[in-house]
CSV table of C-alpha atoms in Angstrom, one decimal:
chain,number,residue,atom,x,y,z
A,3,MET,CA,1.5,-90.4,-0.9
A,4,THR,CA,5.0,-90.0,-2.7
A,5,SER,CA,5.0,-86.8,-5.0
A,6,PRO,CA,4.4,-87.6,-8.6
A,7,ALA,CA,7.3,-86.9,-10.9
A,8,ILE,CA,6.7,-83.7,-13.4
A,9,SER,CA,7.9,-82.6,-16.8
A,10,PHE,CA,7.3,-80.0,-19.0
A,11,GLU,CA,7.5,-79.5,-23.1
A,12,PHE,CA,8.4,-76.6,-24.6
A,13,PHE,CA,8.7,-75.4,-28.3
A,14,PRO,CA,11.6,-73.3,-29.7
A,15,PRO,CA,11.4,-69.6,-29.8
A,16,ARG,CA,11.5,-68.0,-33.5
A,17,ASN,CA,12.1,-64.6,-32.7
A,18,LEU,CA,13.2,-62.4,-29.6
A,19,ASP,CA,9.9,-61.9,-27.7
A,20,ALA,CA,9.2,-65.5,-28.3
A,21,SER,CA,12.7,-66.5,-26.6
A,22,PHE,CA,11.7,-64.0,-23.8
A,23,ARG,CA,8.6,-66.1,-23.1
A,24,LEU,CA,10.6,-69.3,-23.3
A,25,TRP,CA,13.5,-68.4,-20.9
A,26,ASP,CA,10.9,-66.8,-18.2
A,27,THR,CA,8.8,-70.0,-18.8
A,28,ALA,CA,11.7,-72.4,-18.2
A,29,ARG,CA,12.7,-69.9,-15.3
A,30,ALA,CA,9.4,-69.9,-13.4
A,31,LEU,CA,8.7,-73.8,-14.1
A,32,ALA,CA,12.6,-75.0,-13.3
A,33,PRO,CA,11.9,-74.5,-9.0
A,34,LEU,CA,9.3,-77.6,-9.5
A,35,GLN,CA,12.2,-79.4,-10.1
A,36,PRO,CA,11.3,-81.2,-13.1
A,37,GLY,CA,12.6,-84.5,-14.0
A,38,PHE,CA,13.1,-83.5,-17.5
A,39,VAL,CA,11.9,-81.0,-19.8
A,40,SER,CA,11.7,-82.0,-23.6
A,41,VAL,CA,11.9,-79.2,-26.4
A,42,THR,CA,9.7,-79.7,-29.7
A,43,TYR,CA,11.0,-80.1,-33.5
A,44,GLY,CA,8.4,-78.3,-35.7
A,45,ALA,CA,6.5,-79.8,-38.3
A,46,GLY,CA,8.6,-81.0,-41.2
A,47,GLY,CA,11.8,-80.2,-39.1
A,48,THR,CA,11.5,-76.7,-39.5
A,49,THR,CA,13.0,-75.8,-36.4
A,50,ARG,CA,15.7,-78.0,-36.0
A,51,LYS,CA,18.1,-75.3,-35.5
A,52,LEU,CA,16.2,-73.4,-33.2
A,53,THR,CA,15.5,-76.7,-31.2
A,54,HIS,CA,19.4,-77.0,-30.9
A,55,GLU,CA,20.2,-73.8,-29.5
A,56,ALA,CA,16.7,-74.2,-27.2
A,57,VAL,CA,18.0,-77.4,-25.7
A,58,THR,CA,21.5,-76.2,-25.2
A,59,ALA,CA,20.8,-73.0,-23.5
A,60,LEU,CA,18.2,-75.1,-21.2
A,61,SER,CA,20.7,-77.5,-20.2
A,62,ASN,CA,23.8,-74.9,-19.9
A,63,HIS,CA,22.0,-71.8,-18.2
A,64,TYR,CA,19.1,-73.5,-16.2
A,65,GLY,CA,20.1,-77.1,-15.1
A,66,LEU,CA,17.5,-78.7,-16.4
A,67,ASN,CA,17.8,-82.2,-17.8
A,68,VAL,CA,16.5,-81.7,-21.5
A,69,ALA,CA,15.4,-84.2,-23.6
A,70,ALA,CA,15.8,-82.8,-26.8
A,71,HIS,CA,12.9,-84.0,-30.0
A,72,LEU,CA,14.2,-85.6,-32.9
A,73,THR,CA,12.3,-86.6,-36.0
A,74,CYS,CA,13.1,-88.6,-39.1
A,75,VAL,CA,12.0,-85.8,-41.4
A,76,ASP,CA,13.2,-84.4,-44.4
A,77,ALA,CA,17.2,-85.7,-43.3
A,78,SER,CA,19.7,-88.4,-44.5
A,79,ARG,CA,20.6,-91.0,-41.5
A,80,GLU,CA,23.9,-89.6,-41.5
A,81,GLU,CA,22.3,-85.9,-41.0
A,82,THR,CA,20.1,-87.1,-37.8
A,83,MET,CA,22.6,-89.2,-36.3
A,84,GLN,CA,25.0,-86.2,-36.3
A,85,ILE,CA,22.5,-84.4,-34.7
A,86,VAL,CA,22.6,-87.0,-31.7
A,87,ASP,CA,26.6,-86.8,-31.9
A,88,ASP,CA,26.1,-82.9,-31.4
A,89,TYR,CA,23.7,-83.3,-28.4
A,90,ALA,CA,26.0,-85.7,-26.7
A,91,ALA,CA,29.3,-83.4,-27.2
A,92,ALA,CA,26.8,-80.7,-25.7
A,93,GLY,CA,26.2,-83.1,-22.4
A,94,VAL,CA,22.5,-83.6,-23.5
A,95,ARG,CA,21.4,-87.2,-23.0
A,96,GLU,CA,18.1,-88.1,-23.7
A,97,ILE,CA,16.0,-87.8,-27.0
A,98,VAL,CA,12.4,-88.0,-28.0
A,99,ALA,CA,12.4,-90.0,-31.2
A,100,LEU,CA,9.6,-89.4,-33.2
A,101,ARG,CA,8.9,-90.3,-37.2
A,102,GLY,CA,7.3,-86.5,-37.1
A,103,ASP,CA,4.6,-84.7,-39.3
A,104,ALA,CA,5.1,-84.3,-43.1
A,105,PRO,CA,6.5,-80.9,-44.3
A,106,LYS,CA,3.9,-78.5,-44.9
A,107,GLY,CA,2.8,-78.7,-48.5
A,108,GLN,CA,3.2,-82.3,-48.4
A,109,ALA,CA,0.0,-84.5,-48.5
A,110,ALA,CA,1.6,-87.7,-46.4
A,111,TRP,CA,4.8,-88.4,-44.8
A,112,ALA,CA,7.2,-89.7,-46.6
A,113,ALA,CA,10.9,-91.2,-45.8
A,114,HIS,CA,13.8,-89.1,-47.5
A,115,PRO,CA,15.7,-91.6,-50.0
A,116,GLN,CA,19.0,-91.6,-47.6
A,117,GLY,CA,16.6,-91.5,-44.2
A,118,PHE,CA,15.2,-93.7,-41.7
A,119,ALA,CA,12.0,-95.4,-42.9
A,120,SER,CA,10.4,-95.4,-39.5
A,121,SER,CA,10.7,-94.2,-35.6
A,122,VAL,CA,11.2,-97.8,-35.2
A,123,GLU,CA,14.7,-97.4,-37.1
A,124,LEU,CA,15.5,-93.9,-35.3
A,125,ILE,CA,15.2,-95.5,-31.9
A,126,GLU,CA,17.5,-98.3,-33.0
A,127,ALA,CA,20.5,-96.5,-34.4
A,128,ILE,CA,20.0,-94.2,-31.0
A,129,ALA,CA,19.9,-97.4,-28.8
A,130,GLU,CA,23.4,-98.9,-30.8
A,131,ARG,CA,25.3,-95.7,-29.1
A,132,GLY,CA,24.3,-97.0,-25.7
A,133,ASP,CA,25.0,-93.2,-24.1
A,134,MET,CA,21.1,-92.3,-24.7
A,135,THR,CA,17.8,-92.4,-22.5
A,136,ILE,CA,15.2,-92.4,-25.7
A,137,ARG,CA,11.7,-91.7,-24.7
A,138,VAL,CA,9.0,-92.2,-27.7
A,139,GLY,CA,5.2,-91.1,-28.5
A,140,ALA,CA,2.4,-92.6,-27.4
A,141,TYR,CA,-1.4,-92.3,-28.5
A,142,PRO,CA,-4.0,-93.3,-25.9
A,143,GLU,CA,-6.5,-92.8,-29.1
A,144,PRO,CA,-5.7,-94.0,-32.6
A,145,HIS,CA,-3.2,-91.9,-34.8
A,146,PRO,CA,-4.1,-90.7,-37.7
A,147,ASP,CA,-2.2,-92.7,-39.8
A,148,SER,CA,-3.4,-95.7,-38.1
A,149,GLY,CA,-6.3,-96.3,-39.6
A,150,GLY,CA,-8.6,-96.0,-36.3
A,151,SER,CA,-7.2,-99.3,-35.2
A,152,SER,CA,-6.1,-98.6,-31.0
A,153,ALA,CA,-4.5,-101.9,-31.4
A,154,ALA,CA,-2.5,-101.1,-34.1
A,155,ASP,CA,-0.9,-98.1,-32.0
A,156,VAL,CA,-0.1,-100.2,-29.3
A,157,ASP,CA,1.7,-103.0,-31.1
A,158,PHE,CA,3.8,-99.9,-33.0
A,159,LEU,CA,4.6,-98.6,-29.2
A,160,LYS,CA,5.5,-102.3,-28.4
A,161,ARG,CA,7.7,-102.4,-31.3
A,162,LYS,CA,9.6,-99.0,-30.4
A,163,ILE,CA,10.1,-100.0,-26.7
A,164,ASP,CA,11.8,-103.4,-28.3
A,165,ALA,CA,13.6,-101.3,-30.4
A,166,GLY,CA,15.3,-99.5,-27.1
A,167,ALA,CA,13.1,-96.7,-25.8
A,168,THR,CA,12.7,-96.8,-22.1
A,169,SER,CA,9.6,-94.9,-21.9
A,170,ALA,CA,6.7,-93.0,-24.0
A,171,ILE,CA,4.9,-89.8,-23.4
A,172,THR,CA,1.2,-89.9,-24.7
A,173,GLN,CA,-0.7,-87.5,-26.7
A,174,PHE,CA,-3.1,-85.1,-24.9
A,175,PHE,CA,-6.5,-86.8,-23.9
A,176,PHE,CA,-10.0,-85.4,-22.1
A,177,ASP,CA,-10.6,-88.3,-19.8
A,178,ALA,CA,-8.7,-90.2,-17.6
A,179,ASP,CA,-10.2,-93.3,-18.4
A,180,THR,CA,-9.1,-92.9,-22.1
A,181,PHE,CA,-5.5,-93.1,-20.8
A,182,PHE,CA,-6.5,-96.2,-18.4
A,183,ARG,CA,-7.6,-98.4,-21.4
A,184,PHE,CA,-4.6,-97.3,-23.1
A,185,ARG,CA,-2.2,-98.1,-20.3
A,186,ASP,CA,-4.4,-101.6,-19.9
A,187,ALA,CA,-4.1,-102.6,-23.0
A,188,CYS,CA,-0.4,-101.8,-23.3
A,189,ALA,CA,0.4,-104.0,-20.1
A,190,ALA,CA,-2.0,-107.0,-21.7
A,191,ALA,CA,0.6,-106.6,-25.1
A,192,GLY,CA,3.8,-107.1,-22.7
A,193,ILE,CA,4.5,-103.3,-22.4
A,194,ASP,CA,6.4,-102.4,-19.1
A,195,ALA,CA,8.1,-99.6,-20.0
A,196,PRO,CA,6.8,-96.1,-18.3
A,197,ILE,CA,3.8,-94.6,-19.8
A,198,LEU,CA,4.0,-90.9,-18.9
A,199,PRO,CA,0.2,-89.3,-19.7
A,200,GLY,CA,0.5,-85.8,-21.6
A,201,ILE,CA,-1.6,-83.2,-20.1
A,202,LEU,CA,-2.5,-79.8,-22.2
A,203,PRO,CA,-3.5,-77.1,-19.8
A,204,ILE,CA,-6.0,-75.6,-21.8
A,205,GLN,CA,-4.3,-72.1,-22.5
A,206,GLY,CA,-7.3,-71.1,-25.2
A,207,TRP,CA,-10.5,-73.1,-26.2
A,208,ALA,CA,-10.4,-72.5,-30.2
A,209,GLY,CA,-6.7,-73.4,-30.1
A,210,ALA,CA,-7.1,-76.7,-27.9
A,211,ARG,CA,-10.1,-78.1,-30.1
A,212,LYS,CA,-7.7,-77.5,-33.6
A,213,PHE,CA,-4.7,-79.1,-31.8
A,214,ALA,CA,-6.9,-82.1,-31.3
A,215,ALA,CA,-8.5,-82.2,-34.4
A,216,SER,CA,-4.9,-82.3,-36.1
A,217,CYS,CA,-3.4,-85.2,-33.8
A,218,GLY,CA,-6.8,-87.2,-33.2
A,219,THR,CA,-7.8,-86.5,-29.6
A,220,SER,CA,-11.6,-86.7,-29.5
A,221,VAL,CA,-13.1,-83.6,-27.9
A,222,PRO,CA,-16.2,-84.9,-25.7
A,223,ASP,CA,-19.4,-83.4,-25.7
A,224,TRP,CA,-19.3,-82.5,-22.2
A,225,ALA,CA,-16.2,-80.3,-22.8
A,226,ILE,CA,-17.7,-78.6,-25.6
A,227,ALA,CA,-20.5,-77.7,-23.6
A,228,ALA,CA,-18.8,-76.4,-20.6
A,229,PHE,CA,-16.2,-74.0,-22.3
A,230,ASP,CA,-19.8,-72.5,-24.4
A,231,ALA,CA,-21.3,-72.2,-21.2
A,232,ALA,CA,-18.2,-70.8,-19.3
A,233,GLY,CA,-17.8,-68.1,-22.5
A,234,LYS,CA,-14.4,-66.3,-22.8
A,235,GLU,CA,-14.5,-64.7,-19.7
A,236,GLY,CA,-14.5,-68.1,-17.8
A,237,GLU,CA,-12.5,-69.7,-19.8
A,238,ALA,CA,-9.1,-69.7,-17.8
A,239,ALA,CA,-11.0,-70.8,-14.5
A,240,LEU,CA,-12.4,-73.4,-16.4
A,241,ALA,CA,-9.4,-75.0,-17.8
A,242,ARG,CA,-7.3,-75.1,-14.7
A,243,ASP,CA,-10.5,-76.8,-12.9
A,244,LEU,CA,-10.6,-79.3,-15.7
A,245,CYS,CA,-6.9,-79.9,-16.0
A,246,SER,CA,-6.4,-80.3,-11.9
A,247,THR,CA,-9.3,-82.9,-12.0
A,248,LEU,CA,-7.9,-84.5,-14.8
A,249,CYS,CA,-4.3,-84.9,-12.9
A,250,GLY,CA,-6.3,-86.0,-9.6
A,251,LYS,CA,-7.9,-88.6,-11.2
A,252,LEU,CA,-4.8,-89.8,-12.9
A,253,LEU,CA,-3.0,-89.8,-9.8
A,254,GLN,CA,-5.7,-91.8,-7.8
A,255,GLY,CA,-5.5,-94.3,-10.9
A,256,GLY,CA,-1.8,-95.0,-9.9
A,257,VAL,CA,0.1,-92.7,-12.1
A,258,ASP,CA,3.3,-91.8,-10.9
A,259,GLY,CA,4.3,-88.8,-13.5
A,260,LEU,CA,2.7,-86.3,-15.6
A,261,HIS,CA,3.9,-84.1,-18.5
A,262,PHE,CA,2.7,-80.9,-19.1
A,263,TYR,CA,2.6,-79.4,-22.6
A,264,THR,CA,2.9,-75.8,-21.4
A,265,LEU,CA,3.1,-73.9,-24.9
A,266,ASN,CA,5.4,-71.8,-23.3
A,267,LYS,CA,3.4,-70.0,-20.9
A,268,PRO,CA,3.7,-71.1,-17.1
A,269,ASP,CA,0.5,-69.5,-15.3
A,270,LEU,CA,-1.7,-72.2,-16.0
A,271,THR,CA,0.8,-75.2,-15.4
A,272,LEU,CA,1.7,-73.5,-12.1
A,273,ALA,CA,-1.4,-73.0,-10.9
A,274,VAL,CA,-2.6,-76.8,-11.6
A,275,CYS,CA,0.3,-78.1,-10.0
A,276,ALA,CA,-0.2,-75.7,-6.8
A,277,ASP,CA,-3.9,-77.7,-7.1
A,278,LEU,CA,-2.0,-81.0,-6.8
A,279,GLY,CA,0.1,-79.0,-3.8
A,280,LEU,CA,3.2,-79.3,-5.9
A,281,THR,CA,3.8,-75.7,-5.5
A,282,LYS,CA,2.4,-72.2,-4.4
A,283,PRO,CA,-0.7,-70.9,-6.3
A,284,VAL,CA,0.1,-68.2,-8.6
A,285,MET,CA,-2.9,-67.6,-10.7
A,286,ALA,CA,-6.0,-66.7,-9.6
A,287,ALA,CA,-9.0,-68.6,-10.3
């Protein structure tokens, strides 16, 4: 069986200690030869400059193919496309194009008066350049702004693909069947672009539940019961087992790529990749 393609997501560091963690994480994961790594854009565009610095450093110093997150938040069209120009000048040729979340303190997302009104408009503008690979987000469970409609999420993903995106990365989920149902719905809607499942190795149960609540990921009762039974002492071993099992089911179901949300911590991701036969074990169970 062909080894799956793997990719990783990082977030830009806000201080010196966080910078060391990112570079240590990149150094640890680079030997797995990811197809690409992505760097997030803080809520409300708050890490715009930091994201650019992290993207260029990862590309220049670690030889990684970096996909830079870019949102429509709090910037004009001209400002946003200047960022794309700057990435191109730095040799970056991949963008993860997103609408983005509302800035802190703002109740709901609203377009900048001179900005892009949606991710579809952003994708169209980047695609017109003809020199960027464009990835987008996808939601195997209803997006918080979709009114609870999975069909609406599939329809919007198709609009993004039709606008020029070449692949999608999903939000994280707990059950493989959640992804398979979404994949089948996308295929039925005529979406033939690759859809990468987003995988969250659970670094901390409390944090994972908070993250799930913010992005519309349902937390199954079995997961709650399992982590309650494991307690803090057994949390890491359980997280590794559940993540490795999920990835195994996805690969058995025909998935040929996995995108790991690393949270700038390499050990659990490395351990799961070891369980999948992609690297040597580094973390005790």
